[in-house]
Short mmCIF file of C-alpha atoms and ligand atoms in Angstrom, two decimals:
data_model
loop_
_atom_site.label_atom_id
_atom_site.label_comp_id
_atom_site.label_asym_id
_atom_site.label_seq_id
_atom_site.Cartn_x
_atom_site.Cartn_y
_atom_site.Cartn_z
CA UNK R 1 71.11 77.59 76.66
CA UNK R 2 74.40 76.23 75.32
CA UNK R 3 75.04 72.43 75.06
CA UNK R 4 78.40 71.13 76.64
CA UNK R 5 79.34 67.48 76.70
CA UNK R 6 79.46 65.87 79.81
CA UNK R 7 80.37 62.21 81.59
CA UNK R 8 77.40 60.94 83.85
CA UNK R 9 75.99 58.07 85.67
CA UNK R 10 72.79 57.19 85.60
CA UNK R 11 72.31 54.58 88.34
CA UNK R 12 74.36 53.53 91.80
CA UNK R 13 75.73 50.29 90.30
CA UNK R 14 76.23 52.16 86.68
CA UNK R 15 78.99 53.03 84.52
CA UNK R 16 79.58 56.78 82.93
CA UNK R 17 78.83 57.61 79.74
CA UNK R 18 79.03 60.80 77.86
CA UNK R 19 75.82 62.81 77.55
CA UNK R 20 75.11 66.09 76.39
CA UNK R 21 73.93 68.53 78.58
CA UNK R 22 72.84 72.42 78.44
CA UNK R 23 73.81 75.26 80.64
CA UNK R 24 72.06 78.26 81.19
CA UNK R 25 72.55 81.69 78.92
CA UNK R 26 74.46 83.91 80.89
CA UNK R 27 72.88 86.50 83.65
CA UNK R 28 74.22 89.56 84.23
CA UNK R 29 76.59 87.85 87.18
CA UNK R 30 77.46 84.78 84.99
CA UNK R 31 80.97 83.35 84.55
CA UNK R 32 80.90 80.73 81.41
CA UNK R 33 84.16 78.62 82.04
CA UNK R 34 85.88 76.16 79.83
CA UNK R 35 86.63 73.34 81.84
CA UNK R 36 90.51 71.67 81.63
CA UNK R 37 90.76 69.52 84.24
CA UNK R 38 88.17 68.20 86.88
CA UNK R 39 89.55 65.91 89.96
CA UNK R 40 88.05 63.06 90.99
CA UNK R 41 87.21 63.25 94.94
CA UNK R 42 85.71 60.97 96.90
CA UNK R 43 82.57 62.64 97.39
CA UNK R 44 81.99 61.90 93.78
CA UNK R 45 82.35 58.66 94.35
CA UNK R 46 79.73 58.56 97.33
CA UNK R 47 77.61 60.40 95.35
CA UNK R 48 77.40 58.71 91.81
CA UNK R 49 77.07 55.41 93.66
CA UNK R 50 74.17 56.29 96.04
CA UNK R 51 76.32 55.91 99.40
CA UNK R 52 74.85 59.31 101.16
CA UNK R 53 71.20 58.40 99.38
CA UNK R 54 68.91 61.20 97.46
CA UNK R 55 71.44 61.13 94.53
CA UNK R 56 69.52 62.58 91.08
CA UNK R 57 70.37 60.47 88.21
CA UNK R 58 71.72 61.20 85.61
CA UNK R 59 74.57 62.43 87.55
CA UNK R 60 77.55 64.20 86.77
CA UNK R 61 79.60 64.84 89.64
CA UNK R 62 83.08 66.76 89.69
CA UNK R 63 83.97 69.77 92.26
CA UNK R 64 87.57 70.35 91.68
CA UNK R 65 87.14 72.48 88.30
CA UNK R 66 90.23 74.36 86.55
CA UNK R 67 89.44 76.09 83.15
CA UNK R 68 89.68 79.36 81.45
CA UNK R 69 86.82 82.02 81.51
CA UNK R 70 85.40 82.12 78.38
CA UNK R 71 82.17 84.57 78.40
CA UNK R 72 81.05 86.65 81.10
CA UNK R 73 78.15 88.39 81.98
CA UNK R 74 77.30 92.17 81.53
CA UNK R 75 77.78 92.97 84.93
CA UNK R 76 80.55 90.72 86.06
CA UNK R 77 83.85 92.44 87.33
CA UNK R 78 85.84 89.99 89.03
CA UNK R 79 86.83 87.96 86.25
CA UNK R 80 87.61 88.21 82.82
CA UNK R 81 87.47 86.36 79.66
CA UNK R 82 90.93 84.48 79.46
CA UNK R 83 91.55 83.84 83.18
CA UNK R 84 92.33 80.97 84.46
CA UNK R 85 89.89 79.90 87.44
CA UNK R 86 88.75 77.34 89.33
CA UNK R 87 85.10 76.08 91.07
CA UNK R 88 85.18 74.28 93.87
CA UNK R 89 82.13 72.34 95.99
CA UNK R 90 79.75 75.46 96.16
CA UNK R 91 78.07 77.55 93.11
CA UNK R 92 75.98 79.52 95.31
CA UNK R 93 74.43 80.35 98.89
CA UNK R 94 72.12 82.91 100.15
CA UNK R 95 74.59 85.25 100.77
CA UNK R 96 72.58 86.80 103.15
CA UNK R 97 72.63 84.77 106.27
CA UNK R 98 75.18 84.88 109.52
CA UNK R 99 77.41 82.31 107.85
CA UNK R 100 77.61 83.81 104.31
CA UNK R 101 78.06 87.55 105.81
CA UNK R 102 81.08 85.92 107.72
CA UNK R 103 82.02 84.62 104.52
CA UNK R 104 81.50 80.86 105.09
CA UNK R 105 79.44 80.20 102.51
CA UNK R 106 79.59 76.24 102.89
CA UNK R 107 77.59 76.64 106.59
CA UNK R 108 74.57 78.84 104.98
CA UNK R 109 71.87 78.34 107.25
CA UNK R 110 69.37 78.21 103.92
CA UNK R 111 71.12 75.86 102.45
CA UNK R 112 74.24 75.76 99.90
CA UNK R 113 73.79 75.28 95.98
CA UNK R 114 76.43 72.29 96.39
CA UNK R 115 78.07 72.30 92.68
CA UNK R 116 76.32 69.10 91.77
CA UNK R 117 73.33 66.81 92.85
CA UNK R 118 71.36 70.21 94.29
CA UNK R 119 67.69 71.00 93.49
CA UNK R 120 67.75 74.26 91.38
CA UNK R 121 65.05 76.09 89.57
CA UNK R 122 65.16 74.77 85.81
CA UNK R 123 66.24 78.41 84.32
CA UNK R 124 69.80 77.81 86.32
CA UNK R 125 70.10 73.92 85.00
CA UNK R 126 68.43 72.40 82.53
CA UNK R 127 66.71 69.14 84.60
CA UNK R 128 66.19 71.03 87.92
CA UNK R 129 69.53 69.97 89.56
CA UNK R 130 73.03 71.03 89.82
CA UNK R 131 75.38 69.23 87.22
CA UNK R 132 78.93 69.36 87.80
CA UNK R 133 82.83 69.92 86.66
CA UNK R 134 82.77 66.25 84.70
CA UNK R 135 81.87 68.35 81.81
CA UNK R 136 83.57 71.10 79.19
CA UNK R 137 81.81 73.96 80.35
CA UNK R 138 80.14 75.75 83.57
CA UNK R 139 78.23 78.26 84.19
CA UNK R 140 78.88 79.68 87.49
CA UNK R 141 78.18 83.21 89.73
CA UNK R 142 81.44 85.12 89.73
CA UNK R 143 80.88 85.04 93.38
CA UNK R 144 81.86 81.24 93.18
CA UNK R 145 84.56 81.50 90.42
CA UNK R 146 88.06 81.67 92.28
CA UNK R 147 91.45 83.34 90.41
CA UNK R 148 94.31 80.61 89.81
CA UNK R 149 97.14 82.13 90.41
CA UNK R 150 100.19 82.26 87.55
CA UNK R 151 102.23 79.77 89.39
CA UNK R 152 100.10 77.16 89.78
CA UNK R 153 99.40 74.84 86.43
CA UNK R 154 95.61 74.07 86.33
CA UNK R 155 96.34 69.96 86.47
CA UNK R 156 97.46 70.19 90.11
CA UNK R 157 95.31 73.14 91.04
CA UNK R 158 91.81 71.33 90.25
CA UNK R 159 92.19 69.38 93.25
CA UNK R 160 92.74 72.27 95.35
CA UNK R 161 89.38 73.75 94.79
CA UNK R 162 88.05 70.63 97.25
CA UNK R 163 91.33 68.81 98.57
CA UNK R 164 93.07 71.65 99.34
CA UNK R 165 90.55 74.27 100.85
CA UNK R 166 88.81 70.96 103.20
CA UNK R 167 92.48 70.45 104.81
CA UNK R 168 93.35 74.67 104.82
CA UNK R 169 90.31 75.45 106.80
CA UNK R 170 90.53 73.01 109.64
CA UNK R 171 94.35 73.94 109.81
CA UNK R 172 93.88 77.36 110.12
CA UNK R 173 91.37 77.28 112.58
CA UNK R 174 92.85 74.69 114.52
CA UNK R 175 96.41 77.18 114.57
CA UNK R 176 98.30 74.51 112.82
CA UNK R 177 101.71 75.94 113.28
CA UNK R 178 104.87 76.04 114.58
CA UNK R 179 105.63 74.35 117.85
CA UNK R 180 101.91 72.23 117.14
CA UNK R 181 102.23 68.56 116.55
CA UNK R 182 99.67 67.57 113.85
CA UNK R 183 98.65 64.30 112.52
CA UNK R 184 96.81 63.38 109.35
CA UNK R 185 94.75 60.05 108.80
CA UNK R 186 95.29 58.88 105.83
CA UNK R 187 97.42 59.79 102.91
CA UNK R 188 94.82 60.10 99.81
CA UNK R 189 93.65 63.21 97.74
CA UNK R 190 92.84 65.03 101.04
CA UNK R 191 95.55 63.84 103.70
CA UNK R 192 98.63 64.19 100.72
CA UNK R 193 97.89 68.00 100.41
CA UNK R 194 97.40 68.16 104.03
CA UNK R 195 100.84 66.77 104.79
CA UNK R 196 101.81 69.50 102.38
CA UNK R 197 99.91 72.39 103.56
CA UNK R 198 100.38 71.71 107.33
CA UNK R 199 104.18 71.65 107.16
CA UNK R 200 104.37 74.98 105.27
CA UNK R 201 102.52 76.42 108.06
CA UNK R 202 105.47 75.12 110.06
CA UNK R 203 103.50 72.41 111.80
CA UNK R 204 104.92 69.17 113.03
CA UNK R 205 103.17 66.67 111.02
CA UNK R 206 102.71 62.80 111.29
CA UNK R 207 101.15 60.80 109.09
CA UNK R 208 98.84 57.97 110.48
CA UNK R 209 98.89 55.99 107.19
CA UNK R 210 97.19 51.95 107.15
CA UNK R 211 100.63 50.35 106.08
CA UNK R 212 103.76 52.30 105.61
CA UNK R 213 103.71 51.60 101.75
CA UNK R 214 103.53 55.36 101.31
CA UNK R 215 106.32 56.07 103.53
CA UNK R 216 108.53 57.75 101.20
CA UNK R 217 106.29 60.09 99.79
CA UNK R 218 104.89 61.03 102.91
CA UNK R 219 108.26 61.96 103.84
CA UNK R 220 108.77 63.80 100.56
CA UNK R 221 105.66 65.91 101.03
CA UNK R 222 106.88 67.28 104.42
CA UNK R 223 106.11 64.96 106.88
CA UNK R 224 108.67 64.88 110.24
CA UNK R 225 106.94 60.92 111.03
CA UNK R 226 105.20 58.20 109.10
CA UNK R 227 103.81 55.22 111.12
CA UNK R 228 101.09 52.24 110.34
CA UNK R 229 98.08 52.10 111.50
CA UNK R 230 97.71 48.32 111.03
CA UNK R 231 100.30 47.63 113.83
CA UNK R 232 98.55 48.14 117.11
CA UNK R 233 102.16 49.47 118.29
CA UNK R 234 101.41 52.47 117.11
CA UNK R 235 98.29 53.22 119.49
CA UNK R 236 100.37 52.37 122.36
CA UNK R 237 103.46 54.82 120.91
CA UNK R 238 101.71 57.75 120.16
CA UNK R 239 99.08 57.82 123.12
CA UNK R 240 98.73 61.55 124.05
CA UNK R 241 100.61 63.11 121.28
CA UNK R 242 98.79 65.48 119.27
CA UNK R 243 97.21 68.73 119.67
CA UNK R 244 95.64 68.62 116.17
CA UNK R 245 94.39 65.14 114.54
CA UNK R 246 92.54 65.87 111.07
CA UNK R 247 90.68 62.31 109.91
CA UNK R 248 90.31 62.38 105.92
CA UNK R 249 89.50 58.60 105.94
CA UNK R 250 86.97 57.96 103.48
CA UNK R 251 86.02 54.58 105.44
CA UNK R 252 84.45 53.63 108.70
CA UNK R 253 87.59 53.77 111.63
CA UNK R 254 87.59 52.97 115.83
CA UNK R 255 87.49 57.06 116.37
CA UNK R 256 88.32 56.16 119.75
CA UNK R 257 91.88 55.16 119.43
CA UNK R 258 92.72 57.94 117.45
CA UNK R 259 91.25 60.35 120.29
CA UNK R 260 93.26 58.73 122.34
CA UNK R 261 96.49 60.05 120.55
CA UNK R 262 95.35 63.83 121.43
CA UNK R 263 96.71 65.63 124.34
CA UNK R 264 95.27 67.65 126.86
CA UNK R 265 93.35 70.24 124.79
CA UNK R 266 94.19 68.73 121.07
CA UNK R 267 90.83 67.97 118.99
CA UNK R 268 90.32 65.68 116.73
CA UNK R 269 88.62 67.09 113.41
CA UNK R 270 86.63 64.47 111.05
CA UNK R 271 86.52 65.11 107.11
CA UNK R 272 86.39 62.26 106.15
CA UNK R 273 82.42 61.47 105.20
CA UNK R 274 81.34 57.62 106.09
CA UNK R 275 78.08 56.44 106.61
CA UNK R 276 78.32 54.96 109.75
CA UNK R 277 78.22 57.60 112.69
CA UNK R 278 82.06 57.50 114.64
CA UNK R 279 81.39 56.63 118.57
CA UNK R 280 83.86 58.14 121.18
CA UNK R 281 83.45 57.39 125.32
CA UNK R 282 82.47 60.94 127.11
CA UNK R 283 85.59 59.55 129.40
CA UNK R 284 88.07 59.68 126.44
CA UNK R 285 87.39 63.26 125.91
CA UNK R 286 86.72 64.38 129.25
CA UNK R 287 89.60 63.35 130.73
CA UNK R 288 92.06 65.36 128.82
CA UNK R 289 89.63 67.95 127.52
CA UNK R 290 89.66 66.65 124.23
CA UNK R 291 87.91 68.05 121.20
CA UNK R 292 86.09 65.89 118.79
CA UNK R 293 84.97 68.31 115.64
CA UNK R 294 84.14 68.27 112.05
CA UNK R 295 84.39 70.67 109.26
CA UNK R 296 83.08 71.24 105.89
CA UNK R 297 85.81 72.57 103.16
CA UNK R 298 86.12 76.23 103.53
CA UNK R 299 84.45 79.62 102.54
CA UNK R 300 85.26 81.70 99.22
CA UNK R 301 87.49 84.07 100.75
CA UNK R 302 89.22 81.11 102.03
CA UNK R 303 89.87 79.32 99.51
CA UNK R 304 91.24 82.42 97.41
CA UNK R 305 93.44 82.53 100.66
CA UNK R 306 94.49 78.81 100.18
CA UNK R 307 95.16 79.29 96.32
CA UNK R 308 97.50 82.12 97.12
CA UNK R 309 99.35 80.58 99.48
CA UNK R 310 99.89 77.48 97.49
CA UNK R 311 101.40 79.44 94.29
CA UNK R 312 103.37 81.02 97.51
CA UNK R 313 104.75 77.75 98.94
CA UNK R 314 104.85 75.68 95.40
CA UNK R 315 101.84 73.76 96.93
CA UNK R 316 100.14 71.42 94.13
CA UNK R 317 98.68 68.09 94.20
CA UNK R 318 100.22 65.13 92.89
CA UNK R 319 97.96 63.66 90.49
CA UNK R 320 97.52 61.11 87.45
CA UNK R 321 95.77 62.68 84.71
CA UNK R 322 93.33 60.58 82.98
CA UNK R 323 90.82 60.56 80.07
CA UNK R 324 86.98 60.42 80.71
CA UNK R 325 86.70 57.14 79.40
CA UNK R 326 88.89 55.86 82.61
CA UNK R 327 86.52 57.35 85.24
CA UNK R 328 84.94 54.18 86.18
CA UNK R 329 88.35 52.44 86.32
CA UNK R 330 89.80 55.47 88.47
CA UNK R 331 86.85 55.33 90.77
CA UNK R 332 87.65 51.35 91.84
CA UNK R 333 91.27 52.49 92.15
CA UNK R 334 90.52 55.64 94.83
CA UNK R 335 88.26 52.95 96.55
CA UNK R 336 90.92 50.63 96.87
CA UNK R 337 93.41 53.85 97.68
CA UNK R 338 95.02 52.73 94.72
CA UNK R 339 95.83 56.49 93.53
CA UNK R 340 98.77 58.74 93.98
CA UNK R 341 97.03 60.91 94.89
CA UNK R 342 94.33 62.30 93.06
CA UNK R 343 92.83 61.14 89.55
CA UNK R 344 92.37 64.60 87.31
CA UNK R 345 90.02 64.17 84.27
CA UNK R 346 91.41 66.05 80.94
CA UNK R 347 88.23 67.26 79.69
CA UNK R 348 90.33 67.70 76.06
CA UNK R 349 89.21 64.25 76.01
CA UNK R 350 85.64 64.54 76.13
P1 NAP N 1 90.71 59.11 98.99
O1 NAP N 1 91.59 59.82 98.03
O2 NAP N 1 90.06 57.86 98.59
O3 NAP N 1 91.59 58.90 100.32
C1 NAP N 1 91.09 58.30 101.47
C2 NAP N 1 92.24 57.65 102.23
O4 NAP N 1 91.66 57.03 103.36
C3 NAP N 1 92.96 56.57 101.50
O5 NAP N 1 94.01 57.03 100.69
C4 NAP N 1 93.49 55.72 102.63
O6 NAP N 1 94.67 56.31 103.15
C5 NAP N 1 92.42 55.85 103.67
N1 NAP N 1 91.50 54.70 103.63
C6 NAP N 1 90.65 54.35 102.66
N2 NAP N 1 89.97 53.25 102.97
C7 NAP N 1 90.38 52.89 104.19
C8 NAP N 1 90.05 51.84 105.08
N3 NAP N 1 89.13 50.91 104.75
N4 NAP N 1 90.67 51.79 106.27
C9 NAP N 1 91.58 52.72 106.60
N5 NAP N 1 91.94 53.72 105.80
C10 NAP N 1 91.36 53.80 104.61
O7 NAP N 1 89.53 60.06 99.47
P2 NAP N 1 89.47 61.66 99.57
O8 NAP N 1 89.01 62.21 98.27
O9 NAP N 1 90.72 62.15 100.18
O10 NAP N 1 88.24 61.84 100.55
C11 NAP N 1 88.28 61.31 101.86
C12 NAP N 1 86.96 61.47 102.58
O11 NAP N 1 86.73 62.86 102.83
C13 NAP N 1 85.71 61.00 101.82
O12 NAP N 1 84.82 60.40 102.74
C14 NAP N 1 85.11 62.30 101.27
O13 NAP N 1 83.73 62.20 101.03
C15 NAP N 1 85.41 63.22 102.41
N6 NAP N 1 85.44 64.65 102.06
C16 NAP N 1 85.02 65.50 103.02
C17 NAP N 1 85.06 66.86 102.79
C18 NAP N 1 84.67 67.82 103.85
O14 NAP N 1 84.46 68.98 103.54
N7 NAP N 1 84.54 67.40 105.08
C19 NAP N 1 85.54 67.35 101.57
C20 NAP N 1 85.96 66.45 100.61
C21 NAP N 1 85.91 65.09 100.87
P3 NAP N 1 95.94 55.44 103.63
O15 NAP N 1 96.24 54.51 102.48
O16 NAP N 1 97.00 56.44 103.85
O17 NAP N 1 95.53 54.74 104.87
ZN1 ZN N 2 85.46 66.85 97.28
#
């Protein structure tokens, strides 16, 4: 076991505080990874403060890890000490299943090893659950450890490793492309690299902001159209528009008007995670055979795939780097979308 210092919670209402934690001794398969950066997503959020229920405390969240390999196992061959790599949601599956032999790892049908808050055995973390990027170190499967590419500085590739593979997926297996008209709900850590990604694929993409207060960025980021939300005008506009609507809204929304907005064939896709379940009339959808879907951020060989074409498009987020002591005052900020776009943790400062 080797210690690492790490920020946690330890209670829904808490605050973080630096703890010390240990990670395993390397296997054979092990990747030990100095962490750099670690975004702040809004899973972390739900997670540290309860809002999906069954969270382990002491918890220290973080899935969009950037570091530098620093030990490997005796067997590993995929990475080597000095790369730069990134973790994202997953550290494991049972690679054995339909979905993990298809190389979606984050639908194994025996259940993921999510990156934090997941029962493990206590030889693979010390406490008997996962611990996450919030931290200096990792231990993690090579299987699990993606390559950063040269072009892409680790800052703005943490949030990749969740922001950017959640949006990829869902826009590549929608066919996101030229000649589609895509929209994006909301413009936070997941909808601003989105807006990005979706345009490079030569998609025409609207953003379906709540006020038009990002407007300019938006635009910036590769958006064709920018419109409110909070003026009703906007329902009546863009009724039967879209073939692709992707929802990253972290909060509770009328599903129903947004379905509206698809065309005949377009589906709606939810990301974003509330707690209350979204309701849609059978008529809505059935009379333009409309598509309401989710999806769940994106295999391995994905998100390699989404990494590579970032460095190939000059696709990063935007973030504000902060120091661990600020997590607590970040987190109120994302809730009140107060963040352009995504809060990255310098774990120099820990
Ligand atoms: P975020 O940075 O907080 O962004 C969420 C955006 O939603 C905000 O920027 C805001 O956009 C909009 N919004 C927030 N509160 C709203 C409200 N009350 N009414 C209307 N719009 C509101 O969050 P994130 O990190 O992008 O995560 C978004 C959601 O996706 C979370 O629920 C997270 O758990 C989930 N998630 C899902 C997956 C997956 O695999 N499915 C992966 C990662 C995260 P505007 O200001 O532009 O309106
Ligand atoms: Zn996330």
């Amino acid at each position: 076991m080797s210690t690492a210092a790490a920020y946690a919670v330890s209670a829904p209402d808490g605050t973080f505080e630096k703890i010390a934690i240990e990670r395993r001794d390397l296997g054979p398969h092990d990747v030990l990874i100095d962490v750099k950066y670690a975004g702040i997503c809004h899973s972390d959020i739900h997670t540290a403060r309860n809002e999906w229920h069954g969270t382990a405390y002491p918890c220290v969240p973080g899935h969009e890890i950037a570091g530098i390999v620093s030990a490997v196992g005796s067997e590993v061959t995929r990475h080597r000490v000095g790369d730069r790599v990134g973790v994202g949601c997953m550290v494991d599956s049972c690679g054995e299943c339909e979905s993990c032999l298809a190389g979606e790892q984050q639908y194994c049908t025996r259940g993921v090893t999510w990156t934090y808050n997941t029962p493990v055995p206590a030889e693979q973390q010390a406490g008997g659950y996962t611990l996450g990027g919030y931290s200096t170190q990792v231990v993690v499967t090579e299987g699990f450890v993606l390559s950063i590419p040269d072009g892409i500085g680790l800052d703005v590739a943490a949030p990749l490793l969740c922001a950017g593979i959640t949006l990829f997926s869902p826009l590549r297996h929608w066919n996101a492309g030229p000649g589609k008209k895509v929209a994006i709900i909301g413009m936070g850590g997941l909808g601003h690299v989105g807006v990005k990604l979706a345009a490079a694929m030569g998609a025409e993409v609207t953003v379906l902001s709540h006020s038009l207060s990002k407007q300019e960025d938006g635009l910036r980021f590769g958006a064709a159209h920018y419109y409110a939300t909070g003026d009703r005008a906007t329902f009546k506009q863009l009724r039967g528009s879209f073939d692709l609507i992707i929802n990253t809204v972290s909060a509770d929304l009328p599903i129903e008007d947004y379905v509206k907005l698809l065309k005949l064939d377009g589906s709606l896709v939810l990301l974003g995670l509330p707690e209350k379940p979204a309701t849609v009339r059978a008529s809505t959808l059935a009379g333009m055979r409309r598509s309401l879907s989710g999806s769940m951020i994106g295999g391995i060989p994905q998100t390699q795939e989404m990494l590579d074409f970032c460095a190939a498009h000059g696709i990063g987020a935007e973030i504000e780097v902060i120091s661990a002591d600020r997590i607590d005052e970040a987190y109120d900020r994302a809730v009140a979308s107060d963040v352009r776009y995504r809060f990255v943790i310098d774990t120099a400062t820990m």
